[in-house]
Amino acid sequence: MAIIKELSSHLADLIAAGEVVERPASVAKELVENAIDAGSNRITVEIENGGITYLRIADNGCGMAPEDAPVAFRRHATSKLRSEEDLAAIGTLGFRGEALAAISSVTRIDLFTRRKEAIAGVHLHLEAGEIQVNEEAGCPEGTTIVVRDLFYNTPARMKFLKKDFTEAGYVLGVVQHAALSHPEIAFTLIRDGKQVFSTDGKGKLITPVFAVFGKEMTANMIEVTENEHNGLTVHGYIVKPHAGRANRSMQHFFVNGRYVKSRIMQAALEEAYRNAIITGKYPSGAIFLELPLSAVDVNVHPAKTEVKFSQEKPVFEAVYIACKNALAANDNTPQLEHKEKHTPREDNLTQEQQRFAVPRSEPAPAARSFAQPVQTQPVSKEEEAELEDFLVSVPPRTVRPVYMSAPPLGNFKPDPTRAVGRVQLPSELKNTQEKVESEADIAAFPAERPQADEEAAEHANDTASEANLVNIPQSQTNPQKTVEEEPVYEPIDHGARVIGECFRTYIIAEDEDGLLLIDKHAAHERILFNKLRAETEMPQQQLLTPVVVELTGEEAAAVQAQLENIRKAGFSIDPFGENSFAVRSVPAYLDSGDVQSVISELAEKAMNSRTTVPDRLDDLIHTVACKAAIKAGQATTMLELQSLCDRVLSDDNVRSCPHGRPTTVRLTKYELDKMFKRVNQ
């Protein structure tokens, strides 16, 4: 008796349906792709109960002739392929001829279709793949397919479906992908009688991008202009580094108009954000790749969501270069926005009344802070004499008055490290306003810069290196540094002026557009990181006495394995007994007191790193730059703050630290005006 038997056509269709039809979104995907291939410029998708009980796809494409409609539901019946050579260059979304047969085998289907030149159309009704009705019908130009009762004849498959709302979300994803890949087509999605998604079909990519990503994310997006590399073209939209997400769900990749899941394109996109996005966050966007049809195989997955490239390296390079150029060409500084929250009041005042209502509770924090005097130490005679010596080297000029509220004038202690121009002694503060000659002098103050005389400049050049930002750590390693040792600073004209710092961490600067807040540690760390990466040979400083670092067995093994990379990062390090290493020199920018902690951190990274060798070297340089950078909370002179501000604003590669945290945020003048109700909102 024969054991091997040929399956019935119905059972074969059910097996094929298991590969093609997983959920209502699978049905929507196949039918929407057929509508796109038919040349439609308007496609409407309507669902009920997540598409399980009802799903309708209507298009205004070419339609089908009465003799072609029944054939379309047979297995491997298609109008897309004619010969095996066509498989080498597939330019349509559908091509196998399995979708309609697989869908009809597990649903009840009604098809209405009419060609443009035909007077009447045709109506087909199918159940479980069998045609029940084939009749002439009046219908609009194009094709409308209504799918009901998914998996009605295979109830075991129903238990794998999720809740209606979840299934509707998958259908929405299908429509969104189609809208992104074809902005020239107007898409509409109706869920349970309500329109939830639509595009205008005018051909501008920004329209579906706005509809898919939303207002807030689109505001933080930059355009990837069309970039050609080795015959491959890339364009799209990606988010600014500070707008990264906690997952990759908003990464959309398209190859020749087809939505795909590509590890190569994903890796290239994330590599473009390397050292610019916060660790643990991922970029988002829509990336479109156009390449010759013969260079990609789309027939490698039943759902056609995965493709195979004939050469992966050019694809990686094309996506990486396009995204990297887009990031480099845009200002990626985050902008602070004032979002006013209106809380209800017990007295039922309107919003307009609340704006002008006088607070009935305790005074504002600012008012309370002025009520408490600041306790400061009086200036000693020695300190006053030293300050007078410093004033000799600074040419006198008209000074803007200092308005103070809390500390009494007699207890005010001037800080020479924060002086801009001539510093006033306590005895001079009472007469400050009398020395201001006119309002014009006050208005001219921001444009003035402190100028040292020739003797002070010559002395500064002898005692400090050139006005380079990487020399800032010299002041932090020597807390007794005098003001005469401060390096001569030559300002860079970038339109921003430092007006101070807060919490000894954030530089406050202003320009014509608003306020800038700069994280001095993050900014200096990035500057050092960029400089160290550009060095062909890492500058080193010899230690007077070698530092012996003790590690655990696992850490010692990891350091031994990465010894060459650690040396490339600027360390002269050799094994020194069991689980110990002797460090004889360190990178020039690193404080010798940080050797133990830095080597321990490098050991931990060497233990956990699974990246390639260049990436490991980047991680080592991260650590060196972080330890060498000026620390938050550390006192910094105004000249150093201005120098750091100039370097940050003049270099577009210093918009984030190596860990991805932003170095600069902006509060625009418009947002300030909104806070103080100076503009209509």
XYZ file of C-alpha atoms in Angstrom:
681
model
C 0.000 0.000 0.000
C 1.407 3.405 -0.987
C 2.546 5.524 1.956
C 3.368 8.740 0.105
C 0.273 10.493 -1.160
C -0.293 13.798 -2.847
C -2.056 16.341 -0.671
C -5.403 17.687 -1.737
C -5.450 21.157 -3.204
C -7.437 22.462 -0.212
C -4.926 21.109 2.329
C -2.051 22.488 0.270
C -3.749 25.893 0.306
C -4.107 25.718 4.099
C -0.402 24.946 4.460
C 0.488 27.861 2.182
C -1.870 30.081 4.151
C 0.059 29.220 7.311
C 3.179 30.735 5.772
C 1.572 33.804 4.231
C -1.374 34.611 6.539
C -0.508 34.919 10.210
C -2.968 37.627 11.267
C -5.207 40.322 9.725
C -2.138 42.502 9.149
C -0.732 39.804 6.835
C -3.911 39.953 4.745
C -3.794 43.743 4.657
C -0.126 43.725 3.606
C -0.665 41.402 0.647
C -3.762 43.204 -0.600
C -2.263 46.691 -0.182
C 0.817 45.584 -2.144
C -1.437 44.289 -4.929
C -3.239 47.638 -4.965
C 0.087 49.488 -5.256
C 1.213 47.211 -8.101
C -2.084 47.969 -9.865
C -1.063 51.622 -10.247
C -3.427 53.120 -7.671
C -3.081 56.646 -6.355
C -5.754 56.260 -3.679
C -6.063 53.279 -1.308
C -8.563 52.926 1.549
C -8.294 50.286 4.276
C -11.232 49.676 6.588
C -11.292 47.190 9.478
C -13.620 46.085 12.235
C -12.678 44.068 15.320
C -9.003 44.439 14.448
C -9.629 43.084 10.946
C -10.655 39.645 12.185
C -14.313 39.858 11.221
C -14.109 42.533 8.515
C -11.337 43.988 6.351
C -11.873 45.996 3.178
C -9.210 47.203 0.737
C -10.401 49.603 -1.983
C -8.183 51.099 -4.712
C -8.601 52.979 -7.981
C -6.027 50.972 -9.906
C -6.267 49.217 -13.255
C -8.781 46.580 -12.088
C -9.228 43.109 -13.586
C -11.101 41.787 -16.611
C -13.988 39.326 -15.983
C -11.942 36.436 -17.373
C -8.901 37.245 -15.192
C -10.687 37.611 -11.849
C -11.367 33.879 -11.206
C -7.837 32.922 -12.281
C -6.296 35.340 -9.761
C -7.423 33.068 -6.887
C -5.568 30.033 -8.196
C -2.184 29.136 -6.727
C 0.860 30.537 -8.551
C -1.315 32.636 -10.872
C 0.260 36.077 -11.352
C 0.609 38.889 -13.871
C 4.032 39.928 -12.498
C 6.304 37.172 -13.870
C 6.586 35.583 -17.289
C 9.889 33.667 -17.241
C 12.571 32.520 -14.811
C 14.791 35.407 -15.925
C 12.266 37.787 -14.356
C 13.190 36.396 -10.920
C 16.624 38.009 -11.227
C 15.133 41.523 -11.349
C 11.826 41.719 -9.465
C 10.459 45.236 -9.522
C 6.959 44.628 -8.108
C 5.906 44.098 -4.515
C 4.017 40.911 -5.326
C 5.186 38.220 -7.734
C 4.529 34.685 -6.425
C 0.798 34.441 -7.059
C 0.134 32.815 -3.678
C -1.451 35.595 -1.659
C -5.046 35.556 -2.962
C -5.171 31.749 -2.948
C -3.836 31.562 0.617
C -6.168 34.288 1.905
C -9.267 32.879 0.239
C -8.615 29.408 1.728
C -9.150 30.640 5.330
C -11.713 33.448 4.835
C -14.874 34.484 3.077
C -14.059 36.947 0.273
C -16.049 39.314 -1.906
C -14.259 40.814 -4.904
C -15.543 43.783 -6.915
C -13.391 44.902 -9.841
C -13.744 46.911 -13.043
C -11.304 48.035 -15.661
C -11.286 51.648 -16.800
C -12.637 50.959 -20.293
C -15.320 48.488 -19.150
C -18.967 49.449 -18.750
C -19.597 46.971 -15.928
C -17.439 45.083 -13.509
C -17.480 41.624 -11.948
C -18.361 40.321 -8.495
C -16.906 37.127 -7.046
C -17.788 35.499 -3.725
C -15.474 32.790 -2.377
C -15.549 30.611 0.731
C -12.597 28.417 1.700
C -11.067 29.071 -1.719
C -14.117 27.928 -3.698
C -15.967 30.368 -5.974
C -19.624 30.512 -4.909
C -20.778 33.506 -6.997
C -19.435 34.896 -10.282
C -21.635 37.644 -11.690
C -21.609 40.961 -13.469
C -21.945 43.958 -11.186
C -21.823 47.702 -11.206
C -18.799 48.939 -9.268
C -16.295 51.803 -9.337
C -13.114 51.686 -11.363
C -10.417 49.671 -9.639
C -10.655 46.791 -7.185
C -12.388 46.376 -3.839
C -11.811 43.238 -1.763
C -13.818 42.521 1.386
C -12.401 39.819 3.664
C -14.638 38.418 6.410
C -14.293 35.880 9.218
C -10.571 35.197 9.172
C -9.743 31.569 10.125
C -13.442 30.654 10.313
C -12.627 27.150 9.021
C -9.434 26.693 11.058
C -10.485 27.602 14.632
C -7.184 26.339 16.064
C -5.464 29.316 14.442
C -7.787 31.777 16.185
C -6.202 31.217 19.602
C -2.935 32.713 18.360
C -4.556 36.052 17.551
C -4.338 38.867 20.076
C -6.920 41.393 21.222
C -8.719 43.466 18.615
C -6.860 46.649 19.541
C -3.485 44.909 19.191
C -4.373 43.392 15.824
C -5.599 46.784 14.640
C -2.200 48.205 15.613
C -0.471 45.698 13.349
C -2.745 46.700 10.475
C -1.933 50.362 11.145
C 1.781 49.491 10.900
C 1.220 47.950 7.466
C -0.576 51.052 6.201
C 2.102 53.326 7.657
C 4.895 51.410 5.924
C 3.029 51.584 2.627
C 2.436 55.327 3.059
C 6.118 55.982 3.810
C 7.307 53.993 0.808
C 4.789 55.597 -1.573
C 4.113 59.234 -0.645
C 2.520 59.706 -4.084
C -0.437 57.512 -2.992
C -3.174 58.799 -0.670
C -3.789 56.261 2.108
C -6.712 56.172 4.503
C -7.290 53.773 7.402
C -10.722 53.490 9.011
C -11.055 51.490 12.235
C -14.505 50.676 13.573
C -16.026 53.554 11.623
C -13.407 56.176 12.609
C -10.596 57.459 10.439
C -7.313 56.953 12.310
C -4.692 57.560 9.620
C -4.478 59.403 6.313
C -2.002 60.951 3.886
C -2.629 63.369 1.034
C -0.701 61.532 -1.696
C 0.992 64.691 -3.020
C 4.387 63.048 -3.236
C 6.152 64.901 -0.400
C 7.831 62.470 1.965
C 7.508 64.786 4.955
C 3.704 64.303 4.934
C 3.690 60.549 5.721
C 6.697 61.074 8.012
C 4.629 63.542 10.039
C 1.642 61.173 10.037
C 3.735 58.185 11.165
C 6.170 59.732 13.650
C 3.979 62.485 15.068
C 4.500 66.194 15.614
C 7.056 66.055 18.433
C 9.386 63.516 16.818
C 9.124 65.130 13.383
C 10.211 68.438 14.933
C 13.411 66.685 16.023
C 14.095 65.137 12.614
C 16.626 66.079 9.973
C 16.409 65.265 6.301
C 18.850 62.850 4.708
C 19.219 64.456 1.323
C 19.606 62.166 -1.662
C 23.121 60.746 -1.552
C 24.612 58.577 -4.316
C 27.460 56.191 -3.505
C 28.736 53.460 -5.839
C 25.469 53.349 -7.770
C 23.332 53.201 -4.603
C 21.052 56.071 -3.607
C 19.966 56.796 -0.039
C 17.542 59.394 1.317
C 15.011 59.783 4.114
C 14.584 61.326 7.549
C 16.371 60.567 10.824
C 16.072 61.997 14.335
C 18.596 64.229 16.042
C 20.871 62.355 18.469
C 19.226 63.766 21.600
C 15.829 62.349 20.509
C 16.855 58.687 20.694
C 14.347 56.073 21.838
C 14.656 53.152 24.225
C 14.008 50.613 21.424
C 14.261 50.177 17.654
C 10.529 50.105 16.977
C 10.648 53.392 15.024
C 13.383 52.332 12.613
C 11.917 51.852 9.128
C 14.003 50.631 6.192
C 12.933 50.417 2.562
C 14.669 48.843 -0.415
C 13.351 49.851 -3.841
C 10.041 50.887 -2.277
C 9.632 47.675 -0.250
C 9.572 47.701 3.556
C 12.224 45.305 4.847
C 13.963 44.278 8.058
C 17.652 44.643 7.297
C 20.419 44.076 9.843
C 22.937 45.694 7.504
C 20.996 48.938 7.176
C 20.220 48.927 10.895
C 23.912 48.515 11.766
C 24.889 51.306 9.355
C 22.308 53.705 10.827
C 23.403 53.043 14.409
C 27.076 53.303 13.475
C 26.416 56.793 12.105
C 25.203 57.782 15.588
C 28.186 56.248 17.345
C 29.570 58.520 20.089
C 26.661 60.917 19.498
C 23.665 59.172 21.092
C 23.135 58.230 24.718
C 24.146 54.672 25.576
C 21.030 52.485 25.661
C 19.127 54.721 23.239
C 18.541 53.980 19.564
C 18.024 56.265 16.561
C 14.746 56.398 14.677
C 13.811 57.350 11.164
C 12.859 56.210 7.691
C 15.720 55.271 5.357
C 15.148 54.572 1.671
C 17.684 52.670 -0.423
C 17.504 52.508 -4.203
C 19.770 50.077 -6.032
C 19.700 47.955 -9.224
C 17.054 45.237 -9.102
C 19.643 42.598 -9.925
C 21.682 43.550 -6.823
C 19.010 42.405 -4.343
C 17.038 39.169 -3.933
C 13.594 39.624 -2.388
C 12.569 35.964 -2.728
C 14.158 34.742 0.508
C 11.275 34.996 2.999
C 7.590 33.948 2.775
C 6.428 37.375 3.948
C 9.034 39.143 1.745
C 10.178 41.295 4.677
C 13.789 40.143 4.412
C 16.072 40.637 1.428
C 19.538 39.478 0.475
C 22.075 41.849 -1.057
C 24.609 40.595 -3.557
C 27.204 42.859 -1.863
C 26.588 44.029 1.693
C 29.590 46.325 2.147
C 28.465 48.970 -0.425
C 25.007 48.980 1.179
C 26.503 49.575 4.617
C 28.752 52.351 3.320
C 25.970 54.100 1.403
C 23.599 54.208 4.391
C 26.360 55.139 6.843
C 27.761 57.984 4.718
C 24.326 59.470 3.976
C 23.250 59.452 7.640
C 26.615 60.679 8.905
C 26.609 63.590 6.458
C 23.068 64.521 7.481
C 24.011 64.576 11.160
C 27.141 66.629 10.491
C 25.293 69.189 8.354
C 22.659 70.060 10.947
C 22.586 71.845 14.274
C 21.761 69.065 16.719
C 21.519 71.285 19.796
C 18.399 70.428 21.842
C 15.970 73.291 22.453
C 14.164 73.783 25.733
C 10.452 74.419 25.472
C 8.173 75.924 28.062
C 5.069 73.781 28.512
C 2.706 75.510 30.862
C 0.543 73.240 32.976
C -2.810 74.627 34.058
C -3.843 73.168 37.393
C -7.457 73.541 38.576
C -8.139 76.032 41.346
C -10.620 75.603 44.181
C -12.198 78.969 43.428
C -13.039 77.864 39.853
C -11.192 80.733 38.199
C -10.843 80.669 34.434
C -7.427 80.194 32.856
C -7.202 83.911 32.037
C -8.115 84.799 35.629
C -5.520 82.368 36.981
C -2.801 84.015 34.905
C -3.309 87.344 36.661
C -4.371 86.064 40.078
C -2.186 87.042 43.058
C -0.778 83.952 44.827
C -2.417 83.428 48.187
C 0.121 80.949 49.546
C 3.705 81.403 50.773
C 6.077 83.696 48.847
C 7.929 82.471 45.778
C 11.247 80.609 46.280
C 13.204 83.561 44.879
C 11.629 85.942 47.397
C 12.341 83.568 50.288
C 15.973 83.193 49.256
C 16.531 86.960 49.388
C 15.143 87.054 52.911
C 18.021 84.903 54.211
C 21.430 86.589 54.264
C 24.408 84.675 52.941
C 27.095 84.075 55.544
C 30.515 84.932 54.110
C 33.926 85.519 55.622
C 35.349 89.078 55.665
C 38.254 89.854 53.358
C 41.612 89.665 55.121
C 44.275 92.347 54.658
C 46.586 89.839 52.956
C 43.894 88.838 50.450
C 43.031 92.474 49.802
C 46.668 93.305 49.178
C 47.035 90.364 46.804
C 43.924 91.456 44.935
C 45.276 95.007 44.617
C 48.470 93.583 43.084
C 46.322 91.759 40.534
C 44.449 94.931 39.680
C 47.677 96.627 38.669
C 47.931 94.418 35.589
C 44.372 95.135 34.489
C 43.754 98.486 32.777
C 40.965 100.479 34.444
C 37.705 100.962 32.586
C 34.095 101.786 33.259
C 32.421 98.855 34.991
C 28.796 97.853 34.930
C 27.335 98.007 38.450
C 26.782 94.793 40.361
C 23.306 94.594 41.857
C 23.167 92.432 44.977
C 20.240 91.607 47.220
C 21.200 89.149 49.927
C 24.790 89.636 51.195
C 25.664 92.921 52.934
C 28.252 94.967 51.098
C 30.669 94.842 54.004
C 30.769 91.015 53.915
C 31.156 90.646 50.151
C 34.259 88.632 49.221
C 35.413 89.168 45.624
C 36.610 86.068 43.748
C 39.554 86.953 41.453
C 39.101 83.712 39.480
C 35.667 84.908 38.327
C 36.661 88.425 37.413
C 35.772 89.933 34.069
C 37.677 93.164 33.653
C 38.493 95.227 36.734
C 37.519 93.643 40.068
C 36.084 95.997 42.666
C 37.185 96.023 46.272
C 34.526 96.111 49.007
C 35.301 99.742 49.674
C 34.609 100.616 46.055
C 31.233 98.896 45.738
C 29.294 101.741 47.350
C 30.531 104.166 44.731
C 30.029 101.844 41.756
C 26.939 103.536 40.425
C 28.591 106.943 40.639
C 31.441 105.737 38.412
C 29.106 104.762 35.577
C 29.195 107.775 33.312
C 26.185 107.081 31.117
C 23.677 104.484 29.976
C 25.748 104.148 26.805
C 28.606 102.734 28.881
C 26.313 100.119 30.339
C 24.962 99.179 26.913
C 28.498 98.800 25.566
C 29.552 96.436 28.351
C 28.744 93.101 26.646
C 30.985 93.920 23.706
C 34.021 94.616 25.886
C 36.649 91.989 26.536
C 39.318 91.939 29.294
C 42.696 92.931 27.883
C 45.969 92.123 29.668
C 48.946 94.402 29.182
C 52.080 93.244 27.377
C 53.916 92.262 30.544
C 51.056 90.094 31.823
C 50.602 88.474 28.392
C 54.321 87.711 28.142
C 54.323 86.212 31.623
C 51.253 84.108 30.826
C 52.873 82.727 27.693
C 55.943 81.736 29.705
C 54.041 79.985 32.471
C 51.257 78.312 30.468
C 50.911 76.763 27.062
C 48.952 78.275 24.196
C 45.263 79.090 24.677
C 44.109 75.593 23.932
C 41.155 74.123 25.704
C 42.923 70.855 26.439
C 45.093 72.838 28.907
C 42.165 73.386 31.248
C 43.076 70.330 33.366
C 46.347 72.083 34.279
C 44.373 74.499 36.445
C 42.413 71.708 38.037
C 45.530 69.762 39.016
C 47.000 72.868 40.675
C 44.352 74.443 42.921
C 46.823 77.116 44.095
C 47.227 78.499 40.572
C 47.445 82.289 40.607
C 45.604 84.587 38.271
C 48.857 85.693 36.579
C 49.351 82.106 35.305
C 46.082 82.190 33.405
C 46.681 81.597 29.673
C 46.149 84.467 27.291
C 42.822 83.964 25.533
C 42.114 85.051 21.999
C 38.332 84.980 21.490
C 36.665 83.312 18.534
C 33.900 85.370 16.981
C 30.878 83.090 17.099
C 28.287 85.551 18.405
C 27.903 84.116 21.916
C 29.013 85.719 25.181
C 29.514 83.863 28.442
C 27.639 85.577 31.244
C 28.452 83.079 33.999
C 27.903 79.534 35.164
C 25.504 77.798 37.521
C 26.212 75.020 40.019
C 29.833 75.166 38.806
C 28.681 72.731 36.126
C 26.789 74.569 33.391
C 28.101 77.513 31.401
C 25.505 80.201 30.706
C 25.993 82.077 27.432
C 23.801 84.315 25.321
C 23.561 85.051 21.632
C 21.045 86.803 19.415
C 18.702 83.786 19.469
C 18.541 83.170 23.217
C 20.403 81.441 26.039
C 22.819 78.533 25.751
C 23.540 76.124 28.602
C 26.747 74.123 28.161
C 27.756 71.155 30.307
C 31.430 71.979 30.750
C 32.491 68.428 31.671
C 30.623 66.801 28.778
C 31.871 69.412 26.310
C 35.493 69.206 27.412
C 35.305 65.418 27.413
C 34.115 65.431 23.799
C 36.826 67.876 22.737
C 39.492 65.683 24.313
C 37.947 62.565 22.790
C 37.978 64.066 19.291
C 41.571 65.205 19.727
C 42.739 61.835 21.041
C 41.039 59.957 18.202
C 42.764 62.201 15.672
C 46.203 61.602 17.162
C 48.370 59.175 15.209
C 50.531 58.727 18.310
C 48.987 59.338 21.691
C 50.912 62.051 23.624
C 52.229 60.690 26.913
C 53.665 62.000 30.159
C 56.251 60.005 32.080
C 55.485 59.238 35.720
C 58.204 59.982 38.260
C 57.464 56.669 39.959
C 55.727 53.774 38.215
C 52.260 53.060 39.571
C 51.578 49.399 40.357
C 47.919 48.503 39.804
C 46.459 45.429 41.538
C 43.603 43.661 39.734
C 41.518 40.554 40.201
C 42.317 37.427 38.200
C 39.526 38.045 35.697
C 40.442 41.706 35.280
C 44.133 40.887 34.849
C 43.320 38.343 32.142
C 41.145 40.859 30.312
C 43.835 43.565 30.493
C 46.466 41.121 29.275
C 44.280 40.292 26.264
C 43.781 43.998 25.469
C 47.297 45.140 26.346
C 48.121 46.444 22.857
C 44.911 48.473 22.650
C 45.558 49.982 26.088
C 49.026 50.984 24.935
C 47.535 52.590 21.834
C 45.335 54.635 24.153
C 48.473 56.277 25.608
C 49.562 54.023 28.484
C 52.989 52.477 28.970
C 51.924 49.388 30.874
C 53.585 46.017 31.476
C 52.810 42.944 33.597
C 54.315 43.221 37.065
C 53.855 39.960 38.892
C 50.657 37.968 39.277
C 47.501 40.053 38.631
C 49.544 43.277 38.754
C 50.615 45.799 36.145
C 53.183 48.596 36.275
C 52.152 51.858 34.618
C 55.147 54.033 33.683
C 53.457 56.701 31.566
C 49.907 57.875 30.966
C 48.164 60.074 28.367
C 49.364 63.662 28.634
C 45.929 64.976 29.564
C 45.372 62.531 32.434
C 46.020 63.338 36.073
C 48.535 60.893 37.521
C 46.298 60.439 40.556
C 43.640 58.770 38.381
C 45.856 55.903 37.178
C 44.464 53.258 39.531
C 40.813 54.067 38.816
C 41.360 54.414 35.069
C 43.126 51.050 34.728
C 40.401 49.386 36.829
C 37.729 50.884 34.582
C 39.598 49.806 31.454
C 39.812 46.288 32.895
C 36.072 46.207 33.470
C 35.396 47.384 29.908
C 37.844 44.809 28.533
C 35.967 42.087 30.414
C 32.537 43.104 29.101
C 33.438 44.272 25.596
C 32.347 42.138 22.662
C 32.909 44.759 19.999
C 35.509 44.908 17.258
C 39.035 46.145 17.898
C 38.484 49.753 16.665
C 35.402 49.993 18.870
C 37.383 48.752 21.865
C 39.971 51.452 21.281
C 37.172 54.024 21.216
C 35.967 52.709 24.568
C 39.446 53.100 26.025
C 39.704 56.668 24.715
C 36.262 57.329 26.247
C 37.656 56.507 29.651
C 40.801 58.602 29.218
C 38.840 61.629 27.978
C 36.297 61.350 30.788
C 38.956 61.209 33.490
C 41.036 64.007 31.952
C 38.156 66.429 31.370
C 37.367 69.246 33.737
C 34.984 68.022 36.415
C 31.505 69.265 37.220
C 31.500 71.303 40.410
C 35.064 72.470 39.895
C 35.924 76.175 39.986
C 36.686 77.571 36.531
C 37.801 81.046 35.528
C 35.722 83.186 33.196
C 38.435 83.026 30.561
C 38.352 79.232 30.642
C 34.565 79.269 30.447
C 34.677 81.604 27.439
C 37.350 79.481 25.788
C 35.311 76.330 26.317
C 32.169 78.033 24.996
C 34.034 79.198 21.892
C 35.375 75.726 21.182
C 31.965 74.108 21.580
C 30.107 76.552 19.342
C 32.786 76.599 16.652
C 32.942 72.791 16.280
C 29.860 70.887 15.109
C 31.413 67.645 16.360
C 31.006 68.731 19.990
C 27.223 68.520 20.200
C 27.307 65.449 22.471
C 29.778 63.761 24.776
C 31.247 60.354 23.771
C 28.492 58.691 25.809
C 25.806 60.496 23.818
C 24.683 63.066 26.390
C 24.076 66.523 24.900
C 26.733 69.132 25.638
C 24.571 72.131 24.779
C 20.908 73.002 25.087
C 19.246 76.191 23.905
C 16.475 78.253 25.452
C 15.262 80.565 22.719
C 14.229 84.142 23.334
C 10.752 83.238 22.144
C 10.426 80.575 24.843
C 11.613 83.066 27.446
C 9.056 85.577 26.225
C 6.379 82.886 26.501
C 7.336 82.207 30.117
C 7.023 85.897 30.992
C 3.825 86.346 28.941
C 5.437 88.830 26.559
C 4.030 87.084 23.472
C 0.651 85.656 22.575
C 0.668 81.883 22.834
